[in-house]
Amino acid sequence: MTERTLVLIKPDGVERGLTGEILRRVEAKGYVITRLTKLDAAPDQLAAHYSEHEGKPFYQPLVDFMLSGPVVAAVVEGDEVIKGFRSLAGQTDPTTAAPGTIRGDLGRDWGVKVQKNLVHGSDSVESAEREISIWFG
Ligand code: IDP
Ligand code: MG
């Protein structure tokens, strides 16, 4: 079923010059990028985007990390793209994310309180619609 998902390239991905490599993988898989922008995240956007994680030990480090530099936000479309992009991204922890995935190939642990793992991808249709409105209005 045709879906859309929100992809964020986090500040570590932008700073390391991996924007092109990450978007290349999305397009090579066959998905279509329909919106694309580079921006500095605002605190209220991040509070809304990460509300499910409020109160967790990594919450404030995560917000501070997401404010540390520009991010690239994209809307990506295709059948089953929500699950498909999360499969391309790999598991949350870049140390053990499978080789072949974005996080597994390009990410590592940097010894800080938040896992810098290069990308975000929505986890359900409801999250995708909510997150696309946060980042694209
Ligand atoms: P996801 O990005 O794979 O969906 P979530 O559980 O939604 O993972 O967590 C959001 C983000 O918070 C992760 O991508 C990662 O940057 C960070 N994070 C999640 N769990 C931990 C943790 O246990 N320690 C440090 N950072 C974490
Ligand atoms: Mg998540």
Coordinates of N, CA and C and ligand atoms in Angstrom, one line a residue:
M1 N 0.8 -1.2 0.0 CA 0.0 0.0 0.0 C 0.9 1.3 0.0
T2 N 0.6 2.2 -0.8 CA 1.4 3.4 -0.9 C 1.3 4.2 0.4
E3 N 2.5 4.6 0.9 CA 2.6 5.3 2.1 C 3.6 6.4 2.0
R4 N 3.6 7.3 3.0 CA 4.7 8.2 3.1 C 5.3 8.2 4.5
T5 N 6.6 8.5 4.6 CA 7.2 8.5 5.9 C 8.1 9.8 6.0
L6 N 8.3 10.1 7.3 CA 9.3 11.2 7.5 C 10.7 10.7 7.8
V7 N 11.6 11.1 7.0 CA 13.0 10.8 7.3 C 13.7 12.1 7.7
L8 N 14.5 12.0 8.8 CA 15.4 13.0 9.2 C 16.8 12.5 9.1
I9 N 17.7 13.3 8.5 CA 19.1 13.1 8.6 C 19.6 14.0 9.8
K10 N 20.0 13.3 10.8 CA 20.3 14.0 12.1 C 21.6 14.8 11.9
P11 N 21.9 15.7 12.9 CA 23.1 16.5 12.8 C 24.4 15.8 12.5
D12 N 24.5 14.6 13.1 CA 25.8 13.8 12.8 C 25.9 13.5 11.3
G13 N 24.8 13.1 10.7 CA 24.9 12.7 9.3 C 25.2 13.9 8.4
V14 N 24.5 15.1 8.7 CA 24.8 16.3 7.9 C 26.2 16.7 8.1
E15 N 26.7 16.8 9.4 CA 28.0 17.3 9.7 C 29.1 16.4 9.0
R16 N 28.9 15.1 9.0 CA 29.9 14.2 8.4 C 29.8 14.1 6.9
G17 N 28.9 14.9 6.3 CA 28.8 14.9 4.8 C 28.2 13.7 4.2
L18 N 27.2 13.1 5.0 CA 26.6 11.8 4.5 C 25.2 12.0 4.0
T19 N 24.8 13.3 3.8 CA 23.4 13.5 3.3 C 23.2 12.8 1.9
G20 N 24.2 13.0 1.0 CA 24.0 12.4 -0.3 C 24.0 10.9 -0.3
E21 N 24.9 10.3 0.5 CA 25.0 8.9 0.6 C 23.7 8.3 1.2
I22 N 23.1 8.9 2.2 CA 21.9 8.4 2.8 C 20.7 8.6 1.8
L23 N 20.6 9.7 1.1 CA 19.5 9.9 0.2 C 19.7 9.0 -1.0
R24 N 21.0 8.8 -1.4 CA 21.3 7.8 -2.5 C 20.7 6.4 -2.2
R25 N 20.8 6.0 -0.9 CA 20.3 4.7 -0.6 C 18.8 4.6 -0.7
V26 N 18.2 5.7 -0.2 CA 16.7 5.8 -0.3 C 16.2 5.7 -1.8
E27 N 16.9 6.5 -2.6 CA 16.5 6.5 -4.0 C 16.8 5.2 -4.7
A28 N 18.0 4.6 -4.4 CA 18.4 3.3 -5.0 C 17.5 2.2 -4.7
K29 N 16.9 2.3 -3.5 CA 15.9 1.3 -3.1 C 14.6 1.4 -3.9
G30 N 14.4 2.6 -4.5 CA 13.2 2.8 -5.4 C 12.2 3.7 -4.8
Y31 N 12.5 4.3 -3.6 CA 11.5 5.2 -3.0 C 11.7 6.6 -3.6
V32 N 10.7 7.4 -3.5 CA 10.6 8.7 -4.1 C 10.7 9.8 -3.0
I33 N 11.6 10.7 -3.2 CA 11.7 11.9 -2.2 C 10.8 13.0 -2.8
T34 N 9.7 13.3 -2.0 CA 8.7 14.3 -2.5 C 8.9 15.6 -1.9
R35 N 9.5 15.7 -0.7 CA 9.8 17.0 0.0 C 11.2 16.9 0.5
L36 N 11.9 18.0 0.5 CA 13.3 17.9 1.0 C 13.7 19.3 1.5
T37 N 14.2 19.4 2.7 CA 14.7 20.7 3.2 C 15.8 20.5 4.3
K38 N 16.6 21.5 4.3 CA 17.7 21.6 5.4 C 17.3 22.7 6.3
L39 N 17.3 22.4 7.6 CA 16.9 23.4 8.6 C 17.5 23.2 9.9
D40 N 17.5 24.3 10.7 CA 17.9 24.2 12.2 C 16.6 23.8 12.9
A41 N 16.5 22.7 13.6 CA 15.3 22.3 14.3 C 15.1 23.3 15.5
A42 N 13.8 23.5 15.7 CA 13.4 24.4 16.8 C 13.1 23.6 18.0
P43 N 13.3 24.1 19.3 CA 13.0 23.3 20.5 C 11.6 22.8 20.5
D44 N 10.6 23.6 20.1 CA 9.2 23.1 20.2 C 8.9 22.0 19.1
Q45 N 9.6 22.0 18.0 CA 9.5 20.9 17.0 C 10.0 19.6 17.6
L46 N 11.1 19.7 18.3 CA 11.7 18.5 18.9 C 10.9 18.0 20.0
A47 N 10.3 18.9 20.8 CA 9.5 18.4 22.0 C 8.3 17.7 21.4
A48 N 7.7 18.2 20.3 CA 6.6 17.4 19.7 C 7.0 16.1 19.1
H49 N 8.1 16.2 18.3 CA 8.6 15.0 17.6 C 9.0 13.9 18.6
Y50 N 9.6 14.2 19.7 CA 10.1 13.2 20.6 C 9.3 13.1 21.9
S51 N 8.0 13.5 21.9 CA 7.2 13.5 23.1 C 7.1 12.1 23.7
E52 N 7.1 11.1 22.9 CA 7.0 9.7 23.5 C 8.2 9.3 24.3
H53 N 9.3 10.1 24.2 CA 10.6 9.7 24.9 C 10.8 10.7 26.1
E54 N 9.9 11.6 26.4 CA 10.0 12.5 27.5 C 10.2 11.7 28.8
G55 N 11.1 12.1 29.6 CA 11.3 11.4 30.9 C 12.3 10.3 30.9
K56 N 12.7 9.9 29.7 CA 13.8 8.8 29.6 C 15.1 9.5 29.8
P57 N 16.1 8.7 30.2 CA 17.4 9.2 30.5 C 18.1 9.9 29.3
F58 N 17.8 9.4 28.1 CA 18.5 9.9 26.9 C 17.7 11.1 26.3
Y59 N 16.6 11.5 26.9 CA 15.7 12.5 26.3 C 16.4 13.9 26.1
Q60 N 17.0 14.4 27.2 CA 17.6 15.7 27.1 C 18.9 15.7 26.2
P61 N 19.8 14.6 26.4 CA 20.9 14.5 25.4 C 20.4 14.4 24.0
L62 N 19.3 13.7 23.7 CA 18.8 13.6 22.4 C 18.3 15.0 21.8
V63 N 17.6 15.7 22.6 CA 17.2 17.0 22.2 C 18.4 17.9 22.0
D64 N 19.3 17.9 22.9 CA 20.5 18.8 22.7 C 21.3 18.4 21.4
F65 N 21.4 17.1 21.2 CA 22.1 16.6 20.0 C 21.3 17.1 18.7
M66 N 20.0 17.0 18.7 CA 19.3 17.4 17.6 C 19.3 18.9 17.3
L67 N 19.7 19.7 18.4 CA 19.8 21.2 18.3 C 21.3 21.5 17.9
S68 N 22.2 20.6 17.9 CA 23.6 20.9 17.7 C 24.0 21.3 16.3
G69 N 23.2 21.1 15.3 CA 23.5 21.5 14.0 C 22.3 21.3 13.1
P70 N 22.4 21.7 11.8 CA 21.3 21.5 10.9 C 20.9 20.0 10.7
V71 N 19.6 19.8 10.4 CA 19.1 18.5 10.0 C 18.6 18.6 8.6
V72 N 18.5 17.5 7.9 CA 17.8 17.5 6.6 C 16.5 16.6 6.8
A73 N 15.4 17.2 6.5 CA 14.1 16.6 6.6 C 13.5 16.2 5.2
A74 N 13.0 15.0 5.1 CA 12.5 14.6 3.8 C 11.2 13.8 4.0
V75 N 10.3 13.9 3.1 CA 9.1 13.1 2.9 C 9.4 12.1 1.8
V76 N 9.3 10.8 2.2 CA 9.7 9.7 1.3 C 8.5 8.9 1.0
E77 N 8.2 8.5 -0.2 CA 7.0 7.8 -0.6 C 7.3 6.5 -1.3
G78 N 6.4 5.6 -1.1 CA 6.4 4.3 -1.8 C 5.6 3.2 -1.0
D79 N 5.3 2.1 -1.7 CA 4.6 1.1 -1.0 C 5.4 0.5 0.2
E80 N 4.8 0.4 1.3 CA 5.4 -0.1 2.5 C 6.7 0.6 2.9
V81 N 6.8 1.9 2.6 CA 8.0 2.7 2.8 C 8.3 2.9 4.3
I82 N 7.3 2.8 5.2 CA 7.6 3.1 6.6 C 8.4 1.9 7.1
K83 N 8.0 0.7 6.9 CA 8.8 -0.5 7.3 C 10.1 -0.5 6.5
G84 N 10.0 -0.2 5.2 CA 11.2 -0.3 4.3 C 12.3 0.6 4.7
F85 N 11.9 1.9 5.1 CA 13.0 2.8 5.4 C 13.6 2.4 6.8
R86 N 12.8 1.9 7.7 CA 13.4 1.4 9.0 C 14.3 0.2 8.8
S87 N 14.0 -0.6 7.8 CA 14.9 -1.7 7.4 C 16.2 -1.2 6.8
L88 N 16.1 -0.2 6.0 CA 17.3 0.5 5.4 C 18.2 1.1 6.5
A89 N 17.5 1.7 7.5 CA 18.2 2.4 8.6 C 18.9 1.5 9.5
G90 N 18.3 0.3 9.8 CA 18.9 -0.6 10.8 C 18.5 -0.3 12.2
Q91 N 18.9 -1.1 13.1 CA 18.5 -1.0 14.5 C 19.1 0.3 15.2
T92 N 18.4 0.7 16.3 CA 18.8 1.9 16.9 C 20.2 2.1 17.3
D93 N 20.8 1.0 17.8 CA 22.2 1.1 18.3 C 23.2 0.8 17.2
P94 N 23.9 1.8 16.8 CA 24.8 1.7 15.6 C 25.9 0.7 15.8
T95 N 26.2 0.3 17.0 CA 27.3 -0.7 17.2 C 26.8 -2.0 16.7
T96 N 25.6 -2.3 16.9 CA 25.1 -3.7 16.5 C 24.1 -3.7 15.3
A97 N 23.8 -2.5 14.8 CA 23.0 -2.4 13.6 C 23.7 -3.2 12.5
A98 N 22.9 -4.0 11.7 CA 23.4 -4.9 10.8 C 24.2 -4.2 9.7
P99 N 25.4 -4.7 9.3 CA 26.1 -4.2 8.1 C 25.1 -4.3 6.9
G100 N 25.3 -3.3 6.1 CA 24.4 -3.2 4.9 C 23.3 -2.1 5.2
T101 N 23.1 -1.8 6.5 CA 22.1 -0.7 6.8 C 22.9 0.6 7.0
I102 N 22.1 1.7 7.0 CA 22.7 3.0 7.1 C 23.4 3.1 8.5
R103 N 22.8 2.7 9.5 CA 23.4 2.8 10.9 C 24.5 1.8 11.0
G104 N 24.4 0.7 10.4 CA 25.4 -0.4 10.6 C 26.6 -0.1 9.7
D105 N 26.5 0.5 8.6 CA 27.6 0.8 7.7 C 28.3 2.1 8.1
L106 N 27.5 3.1 8.5 CA 28.0 4.5 8.6 C 28.1 5.0 10.0
G107 N 27.5 4.3 11.0 CA 27.4 4.8 12.3 C 28.3 4.0 13.3
R108 N 28.6 4.6 14.4 CA 29.3 3.9 15.5 C 29.0 4.6 16.8
D109 N 29.4 4.0 17.9 CA 29.2 4.7 19.2 C 30.3 5.7 19.4
W110 N 29.9 6.9 20.0 CA 30.9 7.9 20.2 C 31.1 8.2 21.7
G111 N 30.6 7.3 22.5 CA 30.8 7.4 24.0 C 30.1 8.6 24.6
V112 N 28.9 8.9 24.1 CA 28.1 10.0 24.7 C 26.7 9.4 25.1
K113 N 25.9 10.2 25.8 CA 24.7 9.7 26.4 C 23.6 9.5 25.4
V114 N 23.7 10.0 24.2 CA 22.7 9.7 23.2 C 23.4 8.9 22.0
Q115 N 22.7 8.0 21.5 CA 23.2 7.3 20.3 C 23.0 8.2 19.1
K116 N 24.2 8.6 18.5 CA 24.1 9.4 17.3 C 24.1 8.4 16.2
N117 N 22.9 8.2 15.6 CA 22.7 7.1 14.7 C 22.1 7.6 13.3
L118 N 22.5 8.8 13.0 CA 22.4 9.4 11.6 C 21.0 9.7 11.0
V119 N 20.0 8.8 11.3 CA 18.7 9.0 10.7 C 17.6 8.7 11.7
H120 N 16.4 9.4 11.4 CA 15.1 9.0 12.0 C 14.2 8.6 10.9
G121 N 13.4 7.6 11.2 CA 12.3 7.2 10.3 C 11.0 6.9 11.1
S122 N 9.9 7.4 10.6 CA 8.6 7.2 11.3 C 8.4 5.7 11.5
D123 N 7.6 5.3 12.6 CA 7.4 3.9 12.9 C 6.0 3.4 12.6
S124 N 5.1 4.3 12.2 CA 3.7 3.9 11.9 C 3.1 4.9 11.0
V125 N 2.0 4.6 10.4 CA 1.2 5.5 9.6 C 0.9 6.8 10.4
E126 N 0.4 6.5 11.6 CA 0.0 7.6 12.5 C 1.2 8.5 12.8
S127 N 2.3 7.9 13.2 CA 3.5 8.7 13.5 C 3.9 9.5 12.3
A128 N 3.9 8.9 11.1 CA 4.4 9.5 9.9 C 3.5 10.8 9.6
E129 N 2.2 10.7 9.7 CA 1.4 11.8 9.4 C 1.6 12.9 10.5
R130 N 1.7 12.5 11.7 CA 2.0 13.5 12.8 C 3.4 14.2 12.6
E131 N 4.4 13.4 12.3 CA 5.7 14.0 12.1 C 5.9 14.8 10.9
I132 N 5.2 14.4 9.8 CA 5.3 15.2 8.6 C 4.7 16.6 8.8
S133 N 3.6 16.7 9.6 CA 3.0 18.0 9.9 C 3.9 18.8 10.8
I134 N 4.7 18.1 11.7 CA 5.6 18.9 12.6 C 6.8 19.5 11.7
W135 N 7.3 18.8 10.7 CA 8.4 19.3 10.0 C 8.1 20.0 8.7
F136 N 6.9 19.8 8.2 CA 6.5 20.4 6.9 C 5.2 21.2 7.0
G137 N 4.6 21.2 8.1 CA 3.4 22.1 8.3 C 2.2 21.5 7.7
Ligands
IDP1 P1 14.6 4.8 16.6 O1 15.2 6.1 16.1 O2 15.3 3.6 16.2 O3 13.1 4.7 16.3 P2 13.8 5.4 19.3 O4 13.6 4.3 20.4 O5 12.5 6.0 18.8 O6 14.7 4.8 18.2 O7 14.7 6.5 20.0 C1 14.8 7.8 19.4 C2 16.3 8.1 19.4 O8 16.8 8.3 20.7 C3 17.2 7.0 18.8 O9 17.3 7.1 17.4 C4 18.5 7.4 19.4 O10 19.2 8.5 18.8 C5 18.1 7.8 20.8 N1 18.1 6.6 21.8 C6 17.1 5.7 21.8 N2 17.4 4.8 22.8 C7 18.6 5.2 23.4 C8 19.4 4.7 24.4 O11 19.1 3.7 25.1 N3 20.5 5.4 24.7 C9 20.9 6.5 24.0 N4 20.2 7.0 23.0 C10 19.0 6.4 22.7
MG2 MG 11.6 6.0 17.0

